[in-house]
Coordinates of C-alpha atoms and ligand atoms in Angstrom, one line a residue:
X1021 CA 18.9 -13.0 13.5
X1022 CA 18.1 -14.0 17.1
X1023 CA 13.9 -13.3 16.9
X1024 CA 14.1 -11.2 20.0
X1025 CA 16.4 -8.7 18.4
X1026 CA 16.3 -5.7 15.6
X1027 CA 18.0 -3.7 14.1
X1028 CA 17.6 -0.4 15.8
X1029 CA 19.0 1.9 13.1
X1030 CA 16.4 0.3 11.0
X1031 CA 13.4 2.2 12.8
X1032 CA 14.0 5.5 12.6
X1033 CA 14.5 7.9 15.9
X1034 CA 12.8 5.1 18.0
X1035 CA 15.7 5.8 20.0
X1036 CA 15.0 9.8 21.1
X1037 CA 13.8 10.5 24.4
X1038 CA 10.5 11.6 23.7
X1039 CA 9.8 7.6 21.9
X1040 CA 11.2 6.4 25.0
X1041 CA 7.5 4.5 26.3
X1042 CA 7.5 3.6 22.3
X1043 CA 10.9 2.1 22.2
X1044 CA 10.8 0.5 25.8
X1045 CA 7.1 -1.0 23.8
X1046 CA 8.7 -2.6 20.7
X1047 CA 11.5 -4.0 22.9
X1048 CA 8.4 -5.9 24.4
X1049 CA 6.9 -7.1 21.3
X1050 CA 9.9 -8.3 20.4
X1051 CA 11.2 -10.5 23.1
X1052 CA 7.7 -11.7 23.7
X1053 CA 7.3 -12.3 19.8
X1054 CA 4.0 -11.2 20.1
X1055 CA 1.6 -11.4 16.9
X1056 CA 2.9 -14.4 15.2
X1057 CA 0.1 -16.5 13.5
X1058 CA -0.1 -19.9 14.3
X1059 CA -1.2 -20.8 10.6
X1060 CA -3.1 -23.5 11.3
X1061 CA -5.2 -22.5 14.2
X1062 CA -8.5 -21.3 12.6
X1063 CA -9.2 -17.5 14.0
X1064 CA -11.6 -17.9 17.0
X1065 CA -12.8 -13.7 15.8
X1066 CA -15.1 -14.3 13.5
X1067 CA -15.0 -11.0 12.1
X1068 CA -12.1 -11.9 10.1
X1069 CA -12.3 -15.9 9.3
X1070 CA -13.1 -14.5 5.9
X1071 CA -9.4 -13.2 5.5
X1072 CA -7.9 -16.1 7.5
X1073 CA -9.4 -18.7 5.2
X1074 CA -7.3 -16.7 2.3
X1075 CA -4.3 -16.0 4.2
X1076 CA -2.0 -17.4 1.7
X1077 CA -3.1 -14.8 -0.4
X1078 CA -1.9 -12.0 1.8
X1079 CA 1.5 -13.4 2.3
X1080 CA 2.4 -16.9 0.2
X1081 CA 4.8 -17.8 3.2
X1082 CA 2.5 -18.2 5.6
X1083 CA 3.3 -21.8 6.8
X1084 CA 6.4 -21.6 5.9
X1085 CA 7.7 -18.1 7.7
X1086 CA 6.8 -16.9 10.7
X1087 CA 4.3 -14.0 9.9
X1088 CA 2.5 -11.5 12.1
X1089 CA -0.5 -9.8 11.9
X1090 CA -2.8 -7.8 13.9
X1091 CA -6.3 -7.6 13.9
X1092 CA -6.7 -4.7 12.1
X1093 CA -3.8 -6.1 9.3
X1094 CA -6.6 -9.1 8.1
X1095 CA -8.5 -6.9 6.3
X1096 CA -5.8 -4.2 5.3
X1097 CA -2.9 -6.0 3.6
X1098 CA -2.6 -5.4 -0.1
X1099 CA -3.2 -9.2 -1.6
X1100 CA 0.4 -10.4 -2.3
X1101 CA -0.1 -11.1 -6.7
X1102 CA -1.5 -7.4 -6.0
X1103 CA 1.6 -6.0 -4.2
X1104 CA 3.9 -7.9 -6.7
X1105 CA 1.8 -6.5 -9.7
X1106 CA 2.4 -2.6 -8.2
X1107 CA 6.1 -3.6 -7.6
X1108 CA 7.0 -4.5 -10.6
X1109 CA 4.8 -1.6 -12.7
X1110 CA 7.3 0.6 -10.7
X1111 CA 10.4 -1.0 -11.6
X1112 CA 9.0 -1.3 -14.9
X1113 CA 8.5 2.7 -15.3
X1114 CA 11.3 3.5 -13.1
X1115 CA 14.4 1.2 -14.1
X1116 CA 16.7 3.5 -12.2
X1117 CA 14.8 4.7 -9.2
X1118 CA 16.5 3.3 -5.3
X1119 CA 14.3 4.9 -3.0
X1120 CA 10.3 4.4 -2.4
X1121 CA 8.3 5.5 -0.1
X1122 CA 5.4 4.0 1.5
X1123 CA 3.0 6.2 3.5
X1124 CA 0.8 3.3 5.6
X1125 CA 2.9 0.4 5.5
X1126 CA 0.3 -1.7 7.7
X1127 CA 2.1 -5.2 7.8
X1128 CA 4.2 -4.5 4.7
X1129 CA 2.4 -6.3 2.3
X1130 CA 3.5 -3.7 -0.4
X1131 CA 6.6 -2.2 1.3
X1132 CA 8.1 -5.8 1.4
X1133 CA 7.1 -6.6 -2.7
X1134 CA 9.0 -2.8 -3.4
X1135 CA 11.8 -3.8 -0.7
X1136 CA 12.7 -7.1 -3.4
X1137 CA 12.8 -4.6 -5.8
X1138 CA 14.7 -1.6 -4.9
X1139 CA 17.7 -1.0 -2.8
X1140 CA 15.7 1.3 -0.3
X1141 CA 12.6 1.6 1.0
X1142 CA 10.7 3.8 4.0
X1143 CA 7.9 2.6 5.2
X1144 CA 5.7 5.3 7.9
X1145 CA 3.0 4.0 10.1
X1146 CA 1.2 5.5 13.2
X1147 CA 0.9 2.1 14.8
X1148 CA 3.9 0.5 16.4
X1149 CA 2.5 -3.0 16.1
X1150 CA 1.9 -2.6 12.5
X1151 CA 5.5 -1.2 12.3
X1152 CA 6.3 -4.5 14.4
X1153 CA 4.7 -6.7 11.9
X1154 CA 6.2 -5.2 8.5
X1155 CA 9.7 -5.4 10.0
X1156 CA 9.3 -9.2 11.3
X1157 CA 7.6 -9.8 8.0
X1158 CA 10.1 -8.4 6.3
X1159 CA 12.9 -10.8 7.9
X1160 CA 10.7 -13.7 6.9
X1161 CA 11.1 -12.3 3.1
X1162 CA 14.7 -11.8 3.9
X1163 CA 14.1 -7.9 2.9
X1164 CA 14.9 -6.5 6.4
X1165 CA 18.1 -4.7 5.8
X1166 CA 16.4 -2.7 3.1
X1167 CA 13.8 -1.2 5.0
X1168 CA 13.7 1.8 7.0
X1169 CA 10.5 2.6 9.5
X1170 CA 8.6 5.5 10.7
X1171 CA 6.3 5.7 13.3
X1172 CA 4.3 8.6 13.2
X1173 CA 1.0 10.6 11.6
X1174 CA 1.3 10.9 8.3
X1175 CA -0.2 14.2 8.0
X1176 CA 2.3 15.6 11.1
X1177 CA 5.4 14.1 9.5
X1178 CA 4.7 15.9 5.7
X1179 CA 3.8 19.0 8.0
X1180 CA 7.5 18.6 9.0
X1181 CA 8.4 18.1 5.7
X1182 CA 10.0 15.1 7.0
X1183 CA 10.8 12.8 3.6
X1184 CA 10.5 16.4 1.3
X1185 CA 14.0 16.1 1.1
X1186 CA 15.2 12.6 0.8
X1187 CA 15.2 11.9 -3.2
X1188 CA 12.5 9.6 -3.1
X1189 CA 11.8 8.3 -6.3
X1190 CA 8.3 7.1 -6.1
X1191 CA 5.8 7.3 -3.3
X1192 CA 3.2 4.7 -2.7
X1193 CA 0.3 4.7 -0.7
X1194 CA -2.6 2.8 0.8
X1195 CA -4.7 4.9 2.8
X1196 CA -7.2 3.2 5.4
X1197 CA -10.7 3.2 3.5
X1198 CA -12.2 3.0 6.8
X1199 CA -12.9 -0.4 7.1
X1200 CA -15.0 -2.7 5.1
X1201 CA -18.1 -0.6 5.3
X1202 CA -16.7 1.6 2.1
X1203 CA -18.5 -1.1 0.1
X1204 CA -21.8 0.4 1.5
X1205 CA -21.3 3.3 0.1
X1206 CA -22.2 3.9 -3.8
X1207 CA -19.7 6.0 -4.4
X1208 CA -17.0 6.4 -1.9
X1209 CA -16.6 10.1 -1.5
X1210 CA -12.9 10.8 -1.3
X1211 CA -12.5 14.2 0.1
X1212 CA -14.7 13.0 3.3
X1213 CA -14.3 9.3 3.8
X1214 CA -10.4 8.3 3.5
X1215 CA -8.3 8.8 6.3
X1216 CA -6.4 10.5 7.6
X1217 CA -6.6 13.2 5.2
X1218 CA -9.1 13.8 2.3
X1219 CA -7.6 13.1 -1.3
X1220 CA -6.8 16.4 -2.0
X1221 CA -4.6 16.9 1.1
X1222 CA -2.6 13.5 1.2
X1223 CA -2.2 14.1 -3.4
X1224 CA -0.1 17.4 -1.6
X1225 CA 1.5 16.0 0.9
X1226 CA 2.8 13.5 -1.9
X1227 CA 3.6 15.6 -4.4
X1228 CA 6.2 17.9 -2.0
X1229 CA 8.0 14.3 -1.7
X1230 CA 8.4 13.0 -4.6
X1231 CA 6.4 13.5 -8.8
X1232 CA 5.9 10.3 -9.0
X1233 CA 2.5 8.8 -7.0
X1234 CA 0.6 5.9 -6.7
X1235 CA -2.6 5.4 -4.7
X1236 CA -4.6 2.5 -4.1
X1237 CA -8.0 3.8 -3.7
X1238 CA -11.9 1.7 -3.2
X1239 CA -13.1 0.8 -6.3
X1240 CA -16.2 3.0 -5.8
X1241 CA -14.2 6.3 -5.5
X1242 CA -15.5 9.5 -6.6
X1243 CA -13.8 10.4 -9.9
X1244 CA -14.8 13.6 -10.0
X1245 CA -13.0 14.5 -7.1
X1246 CA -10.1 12.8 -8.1
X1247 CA -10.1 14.8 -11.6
X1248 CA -10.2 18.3 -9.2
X1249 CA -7.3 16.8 -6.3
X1250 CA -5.9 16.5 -9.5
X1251 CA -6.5 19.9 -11.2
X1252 CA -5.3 21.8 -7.9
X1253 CA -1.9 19.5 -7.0
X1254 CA -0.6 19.7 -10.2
X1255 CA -2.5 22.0 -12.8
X1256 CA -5.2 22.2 -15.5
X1257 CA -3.2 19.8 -18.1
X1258 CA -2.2 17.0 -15.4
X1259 CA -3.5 13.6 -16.0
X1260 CA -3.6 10.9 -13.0
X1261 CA -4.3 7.5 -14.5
X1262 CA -6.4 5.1 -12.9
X1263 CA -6.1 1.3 -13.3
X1264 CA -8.9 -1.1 -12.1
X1265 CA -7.2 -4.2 -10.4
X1266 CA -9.0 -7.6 -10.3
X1267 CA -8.3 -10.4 -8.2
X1268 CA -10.2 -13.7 -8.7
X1269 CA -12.6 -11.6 -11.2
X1270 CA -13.4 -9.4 -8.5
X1271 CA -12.9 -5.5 -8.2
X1272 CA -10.2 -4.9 -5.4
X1273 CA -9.8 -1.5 -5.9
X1274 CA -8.1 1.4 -8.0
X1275 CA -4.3 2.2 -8.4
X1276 CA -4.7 5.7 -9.3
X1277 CA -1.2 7.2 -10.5
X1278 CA 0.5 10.7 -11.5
X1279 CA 4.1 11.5 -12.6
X1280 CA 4.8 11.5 -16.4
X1281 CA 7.1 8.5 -15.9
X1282 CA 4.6 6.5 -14.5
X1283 CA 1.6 7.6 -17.3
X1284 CA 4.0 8.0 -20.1
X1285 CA 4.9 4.4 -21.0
X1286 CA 3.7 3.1 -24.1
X1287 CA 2.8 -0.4 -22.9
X1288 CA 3.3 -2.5 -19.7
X1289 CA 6.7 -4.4 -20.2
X1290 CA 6.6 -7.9 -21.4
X1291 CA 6.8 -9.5 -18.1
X1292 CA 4.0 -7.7 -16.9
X1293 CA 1.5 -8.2 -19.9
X1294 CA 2.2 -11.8 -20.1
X1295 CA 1.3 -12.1 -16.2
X1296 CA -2.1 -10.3 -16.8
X1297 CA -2.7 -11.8 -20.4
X1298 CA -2.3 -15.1 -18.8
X1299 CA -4.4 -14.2 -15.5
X1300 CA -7.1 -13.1 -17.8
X1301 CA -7.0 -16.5 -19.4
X1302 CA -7.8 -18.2 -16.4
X1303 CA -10.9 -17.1 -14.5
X1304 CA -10.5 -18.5 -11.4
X1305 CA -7.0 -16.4 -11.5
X1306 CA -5.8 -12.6 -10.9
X1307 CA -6.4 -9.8 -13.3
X1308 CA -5.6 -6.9 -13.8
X1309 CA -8.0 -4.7 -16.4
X1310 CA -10.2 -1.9 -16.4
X1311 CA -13.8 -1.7 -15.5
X1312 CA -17.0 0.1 -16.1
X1313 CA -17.7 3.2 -13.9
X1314 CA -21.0 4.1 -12.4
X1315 CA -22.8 6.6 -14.9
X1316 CA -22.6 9.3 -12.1
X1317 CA -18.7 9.2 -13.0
X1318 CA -19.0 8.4 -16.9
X1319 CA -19.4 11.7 -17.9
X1320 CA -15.9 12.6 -15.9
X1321 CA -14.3 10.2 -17.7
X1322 CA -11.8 11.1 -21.1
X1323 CA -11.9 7.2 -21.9
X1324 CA -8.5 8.0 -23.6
X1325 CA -7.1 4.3 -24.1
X1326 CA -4.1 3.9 -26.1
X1327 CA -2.3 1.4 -24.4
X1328 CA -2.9 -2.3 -24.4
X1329 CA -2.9 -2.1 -20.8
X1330 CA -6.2 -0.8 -19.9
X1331 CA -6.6 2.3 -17.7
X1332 CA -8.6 5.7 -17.9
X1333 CA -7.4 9.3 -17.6
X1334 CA -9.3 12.0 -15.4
X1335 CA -7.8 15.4 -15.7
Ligands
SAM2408 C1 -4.7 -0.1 4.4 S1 -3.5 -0.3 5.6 C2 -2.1 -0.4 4.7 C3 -1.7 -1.8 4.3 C4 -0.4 -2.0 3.6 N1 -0.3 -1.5 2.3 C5 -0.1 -3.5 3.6 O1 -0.1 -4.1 2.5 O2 0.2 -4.1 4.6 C6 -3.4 1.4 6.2 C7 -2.4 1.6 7.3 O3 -2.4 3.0 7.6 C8 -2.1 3.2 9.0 N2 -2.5 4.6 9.3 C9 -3.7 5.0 9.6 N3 -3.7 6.3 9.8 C10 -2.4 6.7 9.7 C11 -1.8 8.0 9.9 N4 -2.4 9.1 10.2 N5 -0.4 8.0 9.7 C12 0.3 6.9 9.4 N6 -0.3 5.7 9.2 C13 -1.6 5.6 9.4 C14 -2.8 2.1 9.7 O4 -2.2 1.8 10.9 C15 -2.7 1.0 8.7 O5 -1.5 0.2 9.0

Protein backbone atom coordinates (compact mmCIF):
# COMPACT_ATOMS: atom_id res chain seq x y z
CA UNK A 1 0.00 0.00 0.00
CA UNK A 2 1.20 3.38 -1.28
CA UNK A 3 2.06 5.10 2.51
CA UNK A 4 0.06 8.16 1.59
CA UNK A 5 -3.08 6.18 1.24
CA UNK A 6 -5.89 4.17 3.58
CA UNK A 7 -8.32 2.44 3.54
CA UNK A 8 -11.30 4.67 4.16
CA UNK A 9 -13.96 2.05 4.99
CA UNK A 10 -11.50 1.09 7.58
CA UNK A 11 -12.13 4.23 9.83
CA UNK A 12 -15.46 4.32 10.55
CA UNK A 13 -17.80 7.48 9.41
CA UNK A 14 -14.59 9.56 9.00
CA UNK A 15 -16.31 10.27 5.89
CA UNK A 16 -19.79 12.13 7.26
CA UNK A 17 -20.09 15.77 7.01
CA UNK A 18 -19.84 16.67 10.40
CA UNK A 19 -15.86 14.80 10.53
CA UNK A 20 -15.30 16.71 7.57
CA UNK A 21 -12.13 19.10 9.44
CA UNK A 22 -11.33 15.43 10.96
CA UNK A 23 -11.21 13.60 7.65
CA UNK A 24 -9.60 16.63 5.59
CA UNK A 25 -6.88 16.14 9.06
CA UNK A 26 -5.97 12.52 8.63
CA UNK A 27 -5.74 13.03 4.78
CA UNK A 28 -2.80 15.35 6.13
CA UNK A 29 -1.15 13.00 8.37
CA UNK A 30 -1.12 10.76 5.93
CA UNK A 31 0.42 12.24 2.89
CA UNK A 32 2.84 14.03 5.06
CA UNK A 33 3.61 10.64 6.99
CA UNK A 34 3.78 12.53 9.95
CA UNK A 35 4.85 10.61 13.31
CA UNK A 36 7.12 8.09 12.03
CA UNK A 37 10.17 7.38 14.40
CA UNK A 38 13.42 7.68 13.08
CA UNK A 39 14.66 4.63 15.38
CA UNK A 40 17.86 5.60 15.76
CA UNK A 41 17.68 9.23 16.51
CA UNK A 42 17.76 9.48 20.41
CA UNK A 43 14.54 11.58 21.60
CA UNK A 44 15.75 15.21 22.11
CA UNK A 45 12.23 15.32 24.99
CA UNK A 46 13.67 14.15 27.77
CA UNK A 47 10.59 13.39 29.41
CA UNK A 48 10.33 10.32 27.57
CA UNK A 49 14.21 8.95 26.82
CA UNK A 50 13.17 6.53 29.49
CA UNK A 51 10.58 4.88 27.03
CA UNK A 52 12.77 5.50 23.86
CA UNK A 53 15.73 3.60 25.28
CA UNK A 54 13.12 0.51 25.56
CA UNK A 55 11.38 1.06 22.46
CA UNK A 56 11.76 -2.35 21.19
CA UNK A 57 9.83 -3.33 23.94
CA UNK A 58 6.73 -1.49 22.84
CA UNK A 59 6.83 -2.67 19.38
CA UNK A 60 9.72 -5.46 18.42
CA UNK A 61 9.61 -3.96 14.74
CA UNK A 62 10.87 -0.92 15.43
CA UNK A 63 13.95 -0.83 13.05
CA UNK A 64 12.57 -2.90 10.96
CA UNK A 65 8.84 -1.31 10.21
CA UNK A 66 8.06 1.99 10.04
CA UNK A 67 6.30 2.83 13.35
CA UNK A 68 4.61 6.00 14.71
CA UNK A 69 4.12 7.31 17.88
CA UNK A 70 3.09 10.42 19.55
CA UNK A 71 4.19 11.88 22.50
CA UNK A 72 1.69 10.95 24.54
CA UNK A 73 1.94 7.02 22.91
CA UNK A 74 5.75 6.57 24.85
CA UNK A 75 4.44 6.21 27.95
CA UNK A 76 0.93 4.62 27.03
CA UNK A 77 1.49 1.60 24.85
CA UNK A 78 0.89 -1.80 26.44
CA UNK A 79 4.64 -3.50 26.39
CA UNK A 80 4.44 -5.83 23.30
CA UNK A 81 5.21 -9.62 25.48
CA UNK A 82 2.29 -7.82 27.57
CA UNK A 83 -0.10 -7.31 24.67
CA UNK A 84 0.81 -10.83 23.26
CA UNK A 85 0.31 -12.34 26.76
CA UNK A 86 -3.57 -10.65 26.90
CA UNK A 87 -4.05 -11.86 23.24
CA UNK A 88 -3.50 -15.05 23.59
CA UNK A 89 -5.32 -15.51 27.29
CA UNK A 90 -8.35 -14.39 25.03
CA UNK A 91 -7.97 -16.81 22.38
CA UNK A 92 -7.18 -19.22 24.91
CA UNK A 93 -10.67 -18.70 26.81
CA UNK A 94 -12.51 -17.76 23.82
CA UNK A 95 -11.54 -20.33 20.87
CA UNK A 96 -14.53 -19.28 18.91
CA UNK A 97 -14.96 -15.59 19.49
CA UNK A 98 -14.23 -13.06 15.89
CA UNK A 99 -14.96 -9.81 17.17
CA UNK A 100 -12.97 -7.70 20.05
CA UNK A 101 -13.23 -4.58 21.04
CA UNK A 102 -10.82 -2.20 22.27
CA UNK A 103 -12.01 0.98 24.05
CA UNK A 104 -8.50 3.28 23.95
CA UNK A 105 -6.57 1.85 21.34
CA UNK A 106 -3.66 4.55 21.72
CA UNK A 107 -1.09 3.34 19.11
CA UNK A 108 -2.46 -0.19 18.92
CA UNK A 109 -0.19 -1.92 20.98
CA UNK A 110 -2.94 -4.30 22.06
CA UNK A 111 -5.49 -3.86 19.30
CA UNK A 112 -2.70 -5.01 16.81
CA UNK A 113 -1.59 -8.35 19.17
CA UNK A 114 -5.81 -9.19 19.21
CA UNK A 115 -5.90 -8.16 15.33
CA UNK A 116 -3.15 -11.44 14.72
CA UNK A 117 -5.48 -13.24 16.58
CA UNK A 118 -8.99 -12.73 15.56
CA UNK A 119 -10.68 -12.01 12.33
CA UNK A 120 -12.13 -8.58 13.60
CA UNK A 121 -11.27 -6.02 15.67
CA UNK A 122 -12.61 -2.17 16.65
CA UNK A 123 -10.48 -0.11 18.01
CA UNK A 124 -12.13 3.58 19.50
CA UNK A 125 -10.01 6.50 20.34
CA UNK A 126 -10.74 10.24 20.90
CA UNK A 127 -7.48 11.26 19.27
CA UNK A 128 -7.08 11.20 15.57
CA UNK A 129 -3.29 10.90 15.68
CA UNK A 130 -3.46 8.01 17.94
CA UNK A 131 -6.07 6.51 15.49
CA UNK A 132 -3.30 7.59 12.86
CA UNK A 133 -0.69 5.67 14.58
CA UNK A 134 -2.63 2.25 15.37
CA UNK A 135 -3.65 2.10 11.71
CA UNK A 136 0.01 2.78 10.14
CA UNK A 137 1.18 0.48 12.90
CA UNK A 138 -1.02 -1.90 12.05
CA UNK A 139 0.19 -2.09 8.20
CA UNK A 140 3.66 -2.47 9.59
CA UNK A 141 2.19 -5.82 11.38
CA UNK A 142 0.48 -6.58 8.25
CA UNK A 143 -2.95 -6.55 10.40
CA UNK A 144 -4.59 -3.51 8.70
CA UNK A 145 -7.40 -5.16 6.84
CA UNK A 146 -8.69 -6.52 10.17
CA UNK A 147 -9.09 -3.45 11.94
CA UNK A 148 -11.83 -1.12 12.05
CA UNK A 149 -11.44 2.55 13.92
CA UNK A 150 -13.47 4.89 15.88
CA UNK A 151 -12.80 8.25 16.64
CA UNK A 152 -14.77 9.50 19.36
CA UNK A 153 -15.40 9.77 23.42
CA UNK A 154 -15.73 6.72 24.76
CA UNK A 155 -18.30 7.66 27.33
CA UNK A 156 -20.51 9.61 24.25
CA UNK A 157 -20.28 6.65 21.91
CA UNK A 158 -21.66 3.75 24.79
CA UNK A 159 -24.21 6.75 25.59
CA UNK A 160 -25.22 5.98 21.90
CA UNK A 161 -25.02 2.61 22.42
CA UNK A 162 -22.83 2.59 19.59
CA UNK A 163 -21.00 -1.13 19.72
CA UNK A 164 -24.23 -2.49 22.14
CA UNK A 165 -25.24 -4.23 19.25
CA UNK A 166 -22.44 -5.51 17.24
CA UNK A 167 -21.74 -9.23 18.84
CA UNK A 168 -18.62 -8.34 20.24
CA UNK A 169 -17.15 -11.14 21.91
CA UNK A 170 -14.73 -9.65 24.25
CA UNK A 171 -14.06 -6.03 25.16
CA UNK A 172 -10.61 -4.84 26.14
CA UNK A 173 -9.60 -1.86 27.60
CA UNK A 174 -6.77 0.34 28.78
CA UNK A 175 -7.93 3.41 30.30
CA UNK A 176 -5.44 6.50 30.63
CA UNK A 177 -4.14 6.32 34.38
CA UNK A 178 -3.49 9.79 34.08
CA UNK A 179 -0.04 9.88 33.41
CA UNK A 180 2.89 8.50 35.26
CA UNK A 181 2.09 10.37 38.50
CA UNK A 182 -0.44 7.33 39.43
CA UNK A 183 2.68 5.81 40.97
CA UNK A 184 2.52 8.69 43.59
CA UNK A 185 -0.36 7.73 44.77
CA UNK A 186 -0.52 4.75 47.45
CA UNK A 187 -3.49 3.48 46.33
CA UNK A 188 -4.83 4.71 43.11
CA UNK A 189 -8.38 5.44 43.83
CA UNK A 190 -10.41 4.18 40.85
CA UNK A 191 -13.72 5.76 41.04
CA UNK A 192 -11.82 9.40 40.99
CA UNK A 193 -8.52 9.08 39.18
CA UNK A 194 -9.04 6.98 35.85
CA UNK A 195 -10.23 8.64 32.98
CA UNK A 196 -12.54 9.25 31.35
CA UNK A 197 -14.99 7.67 33.56
CA UNK A 198 -14.61 6.23 37.08
CA UNK A 199 -14.52 2.32 37.27
CA UNK A 200 -17.83 1.88 37.99
CA UNK A 201 -19.16 3.83 34.90
CA UNK A 202 -16.73 2.47 32.12
CA UNK A 203 -17.44 -1.62 34.08
CA UNK A 204 -21.25 -0.44 32.56
CA UNK A 205 -20.54 0.87 29.68
CA UNK A 206 -18.66 -2.58 29.07
CA UNK A 207 -20.96 -4.82 30.19
CA UNK A 208 -24.02 -3.34 27.64
CA UNK A 209 -21.34 -4.46 24.95
CA UNK A 210 -20.29 -7.42 25.42
CA UNK A 211 -19.98 -10.22 29.22
CA UNK A 212 -16.81 -10.66 28.63
CA UNK A 213 -14.20 -7.72 30.07
CA UNK A 214 -10.84 -7.15 30.54
CA UNK A 215 -9.22 -4.10 32.08
CA UNK A 216 -5.70 -3.22 32.56
CA UNK A 217 -5.74 -1.23 35.63
CA UNK A 218 -2.30 0.53 37.90
CA UNK A 219 -1.04 -1.81 39.99
CA UNK A 220 -1.94 0.25 43.05
CA UNK A 221 -5.71 0.21 42.33
CA UNK A 222 -8.26 0.28 45.02
CA UNK A 223 -9.66 -3.18 45.38
CA UNK A 224 -12.26 -2.32 47.29
CA UNK A 225 -13.83 -0.38 44.84
CA UNK A 226 -13.31 -2.78 42.32
CA UNK A 227 -15.16 -5.49 44.57
CA UNK A 228 -18.39 -2.75 44.71
CA UNK A 229 -18.01 -1.73 40.46
CA UNK A 230 -18.24 -5.15 40.60
CA UNK A 231 -21.21 -5.90 43.07
CA UNK A 232 -23.40 -3.15 41.21
CA UNK A 233 -22.53 -4.12 37.26
CA UNK A 234 -23.21 -7.48 37.62
CA UNK A 235 -24.65 -8.64 41.18
CA UNK A 236 -23.81 -9.84 44.73
CA UNK A 237 -22.29 -13.48 43.40
CA UNK A 238 -20.07 -11.93 40.45
CA UNK A 239 -16.45 -12.45 40.71
CA UNK A 240 -13.88 -10.16 38.56
CA UNK A 241 -10.48 -11.76 38.60
CA UNK A 242 -7.43 -9.88 38.89
CA UNK A 243 -4.02 -10.98 37.57
CA UNK A 244 -0.84 -9.07 38.50
CA UNK A 245 1.42 -8.77 35.31
CA UNK A 246 5.32 -8.50 35.69
CA UNK A 247 7.62 -7.38 33.27
CA UNK A 248 11.39 -7.60 33.90
CA UNK A 249 10.28 -8.48 37.74
CA UNK A 250 8.60 -5.35 37.88
CA UNK A 251 4.80 -4.68 38.68
CA UNK A 252 3.23 -3.26 35.31
CA UNK A 253 -0.09 -3.28 36.34
CA UNK A 254 -3.43 -5.40 36.82
CA UNK A 255 -5.58 -7.20 34.13
CA UNK A 256 -8.70 -7.22 36.05
CA UNK A 257 -11.31 -9.59 34.14
CA UNK A 258 -15.17 -10.57 34.35
CA UNK A 259 -17.33 -12.97 32.13
CA UNK A 260 -17.49 -16.61 33.28
CA UNK A 261 -15.58 -17.70 30.13
CA UNK A 262 -12.78 -15.66 30.97
CA UNK A 263 -12.75 -16.70 35.04
CA UNK A 264 -13.97 -20.16 34.52
CA UNK A 265 -10.89 -21.91 32.93
CA UNK A 266 -9.29 -24.44 34.88
CA UNK A 267 -5.71 -23.51 33.96
CA UNK A 268 -3.90 -21.27 31.44
CA UNK A 269 -3.46 -23.39 28.22
CA UNK A 270 -0.16 -25.04 27.74
CA UNK A 271 1.25 -22.40 25.52
CA UNK A 272 0.60 -19.92 27.85
CA UNK A 273 2.03 -21.61 31.16
CA UNK A 274 5.08 -22.67 29.46
CA UNK A 275 5.70 -18.86 28.31
CA UNK A 276 5.23 -17.71 32.01
CA UNK A 277 6.92 -20.91 33.60
CA UNK A 278 9.86 -20.12 31.46
CA UNK A 279 9.73 -16.23 32.03
CA UNK A 280 9.73 -16.91 35.62
CA UNK A 281 12.84 -18.91 35.25
CA UNK A 282 14.71 -16.23 33.96
CA UNK A 283 14.84 -12.97 36.00
CA UNK A 284 15.99 -10.65 33.85
CA UNK A 285 12.73 -11.85 31.69
CA UNK A 286 8.77 -11.21 31.68
CA UNK A 287 6.37 -12.66 34.16
CA UNK A 288 3.43 -12.96 34.67
CA UNK A 289 2.22 -13.88 38.51
CA UNK A 290 0.40 -12.55 41.32
CA UNK A 291 1.58 -10.12 43.94
CA UNK A 292 1.07 -9.06 47.44
CA UNK A 293 -1.52 -6.32 48.09
CA UNK A 294 -1.13 -3.43 50.38
CA UNK A 295 -2.80 -4.46 53.86
CA UNK A 296 -5.41 -1.65 53.30
CA UNK A 297 -6.78 -4.06 50.43
CA UNK A 298 -5.84 -7.53 52.22
CA UNK A 299 -8.78 -7.77 54.12
CA UNK A 300 -10.94 -7.26 50.52
CA UNK A 301 -9.26 -10.01 49.24
CA UNK A 302 -11.02 -13.91 49.05
CA UNK A 303 -7.40 -15.24 48.17
CA UNK A 304 -9.36 -17.99 46.40
CA UNK A 305 -6.41 -19.69 44.27
CA UNK A 306 -7.17 -22.80 42.60
CA UNK A 307 -5.47 -22.49 39.44
CA UNK A 308 -1.85 -22.84 38.74
CA UNK A 309 -2.06 -19.56 37.18
CA UNK A 310 -2.04 -17.14 39.91
CA UNK A 311 -4.82 -14.49 40.26
CA UNK A 312 -7.20 -13.31 43.18
CA UNK A 313 -10.99 -12.95 43.26
CA UNK A 314 -12.79 -9.76 44.65
CA UNK A 315 -16.50 -10.03 44.69
C1 LIG B 1 -3.27 3.97 27.93
S1 LIG B 1 -3.62 4.56 26.32
C2 LIG B 1 -4.00 3.06 25.50
C3 LIG B 1 -2.79 2.37 24.95
C4 LIG B 1 -3.10 1.19 24.04
N1 LIG B 1 -3.66 0.10 24.78
C5 LIG B 1 -1.84 0.75 23.33
O1 LIG B 1 -1.26 -0.28 23.67
O2 LIG B 1 -1.40 1.46 22.40
C6 LIG B 1 -5.15 5.35 26.52
C7 LIG B 1 -5.77 5.92 25.25
O3 LIG B 1 -7.08 6.39 25.58
C8 LIG B 1 -7.39 7.49 24.75
N2 LIG B 1 -8.50 8.21 25.38
C9 LIG B 1 -8.46 9.02 26.46
N3 LIG B 1 -9.69 9.47 26.76
C10 LIG B 1 -10.53 8.91 25.86
C11 LIG B 1 -11.92 8.99 25.64
N4 LIG B 1 -12.70 9.75 26.40
N5 LIG B 1 -12.46 8.27 24.64
C12 LIG B 1 -11.68 7.49 23.82
N6 LIG B 1 -10.34 7.41 23.98
C13 LIG B 1 -9.78 8.09 24.98
C14 LIG B 1 -6.09 8.27 24.66
O4 LIG B 1 -6.06 9.08 23.49
C15 LIG B 1 -5.06 7.12 24.64
O5 LIG B 1 -4.74 6.81 23.31
Amino acid sequence: MDKKSFKKGHFLHIERKKYRKEYKHLKNLFKQDSLKIIHNEEVKDRSIYKYWIHRKKLFSLIGTSPIYMTHELWFSVTPEVIAIFIAKFVKACLPNATKILDIFCGGGGNLIQFAKLFPKVYGVDYSLEHLYCTYKNAISYDVADRIWLKYGSWPRLAAKGRFDNLGIDCVFASPPWGGPQYLKQDVYDLENMLEPKGITDLLQSCANVSDNIILFLPRNSKLLQLSRATRKVFGLQAKCKVVYVKQNGYLKGMLCIWGDALINYNELPNEIDDEVIANESNSSDEVIDNASTSADNKEQKSSEKKFKFNYDLYG
